[in-house]
Short mmCIF file of C-alpha atoms in Angstrom, two decimals:
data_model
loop_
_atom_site.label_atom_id
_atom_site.label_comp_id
_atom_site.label_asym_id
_atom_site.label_seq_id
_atom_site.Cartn_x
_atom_site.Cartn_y
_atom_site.Cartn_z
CA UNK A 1 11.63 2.41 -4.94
CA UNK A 2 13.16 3.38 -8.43
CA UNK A 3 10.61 4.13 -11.74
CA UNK A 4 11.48 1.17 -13.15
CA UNK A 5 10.21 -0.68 -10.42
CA UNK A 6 6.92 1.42 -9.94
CA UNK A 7 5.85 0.83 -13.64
CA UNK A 8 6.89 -2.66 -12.71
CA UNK A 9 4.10 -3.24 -10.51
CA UNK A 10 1.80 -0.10 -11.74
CA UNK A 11 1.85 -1.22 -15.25
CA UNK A 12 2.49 -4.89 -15.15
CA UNK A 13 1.00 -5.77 -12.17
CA UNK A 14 3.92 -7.15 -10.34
CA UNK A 15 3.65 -8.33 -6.89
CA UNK A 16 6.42 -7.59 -4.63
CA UNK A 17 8.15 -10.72 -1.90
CA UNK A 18 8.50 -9.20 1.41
CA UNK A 19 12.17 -9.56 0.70
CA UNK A 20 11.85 -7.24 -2.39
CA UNK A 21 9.87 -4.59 0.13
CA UNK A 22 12.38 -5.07 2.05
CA UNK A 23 14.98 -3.91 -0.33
CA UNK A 24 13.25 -0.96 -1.40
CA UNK A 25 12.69 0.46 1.62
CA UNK A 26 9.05 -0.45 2.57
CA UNK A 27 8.94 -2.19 5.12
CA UNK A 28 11.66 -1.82 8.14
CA UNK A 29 12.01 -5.62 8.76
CA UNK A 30 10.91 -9.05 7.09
CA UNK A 31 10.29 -12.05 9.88
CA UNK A 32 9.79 -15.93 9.76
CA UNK A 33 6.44 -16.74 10.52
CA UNK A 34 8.10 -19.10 13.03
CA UNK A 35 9.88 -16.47 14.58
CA UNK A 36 7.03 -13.99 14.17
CA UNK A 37 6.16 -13.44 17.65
CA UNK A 38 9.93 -13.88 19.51
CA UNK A 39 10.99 -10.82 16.97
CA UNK A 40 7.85 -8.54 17.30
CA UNK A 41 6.69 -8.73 21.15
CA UNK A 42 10.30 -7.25 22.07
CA UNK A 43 9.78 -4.61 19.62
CA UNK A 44 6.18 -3.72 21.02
CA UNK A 45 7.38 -4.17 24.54
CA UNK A 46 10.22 -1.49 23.95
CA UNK A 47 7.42 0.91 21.99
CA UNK A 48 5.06 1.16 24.43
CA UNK A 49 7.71 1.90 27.14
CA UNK A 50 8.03 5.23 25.47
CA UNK A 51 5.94 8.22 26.19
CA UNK A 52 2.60 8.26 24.31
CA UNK A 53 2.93 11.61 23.79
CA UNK A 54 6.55 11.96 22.29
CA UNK A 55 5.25 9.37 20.07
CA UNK A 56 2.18 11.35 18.40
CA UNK A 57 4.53 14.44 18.22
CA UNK A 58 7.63 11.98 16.31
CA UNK A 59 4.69 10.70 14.01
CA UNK A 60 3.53 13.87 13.11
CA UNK A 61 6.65 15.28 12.23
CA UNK A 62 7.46 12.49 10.13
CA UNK A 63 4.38 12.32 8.26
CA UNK A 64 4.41 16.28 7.55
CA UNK A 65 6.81 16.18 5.35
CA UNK A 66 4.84 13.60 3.28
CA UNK A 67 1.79 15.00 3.59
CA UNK A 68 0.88 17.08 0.69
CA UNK A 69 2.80 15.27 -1.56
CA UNK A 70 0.58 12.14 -1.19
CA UNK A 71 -2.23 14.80 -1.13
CA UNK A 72 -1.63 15.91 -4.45
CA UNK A 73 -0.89 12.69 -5.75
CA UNK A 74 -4.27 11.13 -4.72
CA UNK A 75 -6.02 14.21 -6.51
CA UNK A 76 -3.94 13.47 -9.42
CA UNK A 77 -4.91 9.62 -8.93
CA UNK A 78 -8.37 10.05 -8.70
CA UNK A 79 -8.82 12.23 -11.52
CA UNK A 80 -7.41 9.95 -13.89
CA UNK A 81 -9.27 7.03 -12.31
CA UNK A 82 -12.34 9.43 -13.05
CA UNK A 83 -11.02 9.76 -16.83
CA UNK A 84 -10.27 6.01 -17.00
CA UNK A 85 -13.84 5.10 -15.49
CA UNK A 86 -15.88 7.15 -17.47
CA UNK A 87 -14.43 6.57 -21.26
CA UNK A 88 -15.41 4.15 -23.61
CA UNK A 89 -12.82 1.44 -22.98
CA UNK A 90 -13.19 1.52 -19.45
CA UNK A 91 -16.95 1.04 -19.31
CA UNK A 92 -16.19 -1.75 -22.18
CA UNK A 93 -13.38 -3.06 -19.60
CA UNK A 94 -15.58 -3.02 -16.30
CA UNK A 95 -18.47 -4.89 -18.24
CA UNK A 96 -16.29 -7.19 -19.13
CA UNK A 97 -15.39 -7.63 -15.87
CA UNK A 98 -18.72 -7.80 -14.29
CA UNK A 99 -19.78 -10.37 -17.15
CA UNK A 100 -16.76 -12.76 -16.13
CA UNK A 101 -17.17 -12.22 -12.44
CA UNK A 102 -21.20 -12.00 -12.74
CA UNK A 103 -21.90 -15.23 -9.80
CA UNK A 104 -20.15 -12.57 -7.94
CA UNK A 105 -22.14 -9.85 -8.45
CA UNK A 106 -25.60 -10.61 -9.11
#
């Protein structure tokens, strides 16, 4: 997914179509829900004919790479979220929230 699309969605609060994830690389396949289960139980059927094992390992190496990038990131996330949280306008903004939403919450 390009930059322009992140701050798309980030920032603007765009929704992707599983068409769009499909584009950008998120998702491996889209299906009809009236084709749902004639596209997927083949695709199980042929997973779980593989070794268990060779699966973990092929998982693991895939997600390694990954790993401590999306580490770092969620630090980085969570700090901000921590920043955002605890100023001014985001107690102002999560009142405001609570006020609209209060059948909700009290």
């Amino acid at each position: 997914m390009g930059t322009a699309m992140a701050n798309e969605m980030l920032i603007g609060g765009r929704k992707l179509t599983a068409l769009e994830a499909y584009a950008c690389g998120l998702v491996s396949h889209v299906f009809w829900p009236s084709s749902f289960m004639q596209e997927v139980i083949p695709r199980v059927q042929n997973i779980v004919e593989n070794s268990s094992k060779a699966m973990q390992m092929s998982k693991a190496l895939i997600r390694s790479n990954n790993r401590a990038k999306m580490e770092n990131a969620n630090e980085c996330e969570c700090s901000m979220l921590e920043k955002c949280w605890t100023s001014l306008e985001g107690y102002k903004a999560i009142a405001k929230y609570i006020e609209k939403n209060k059948d909700i919450y009290i």
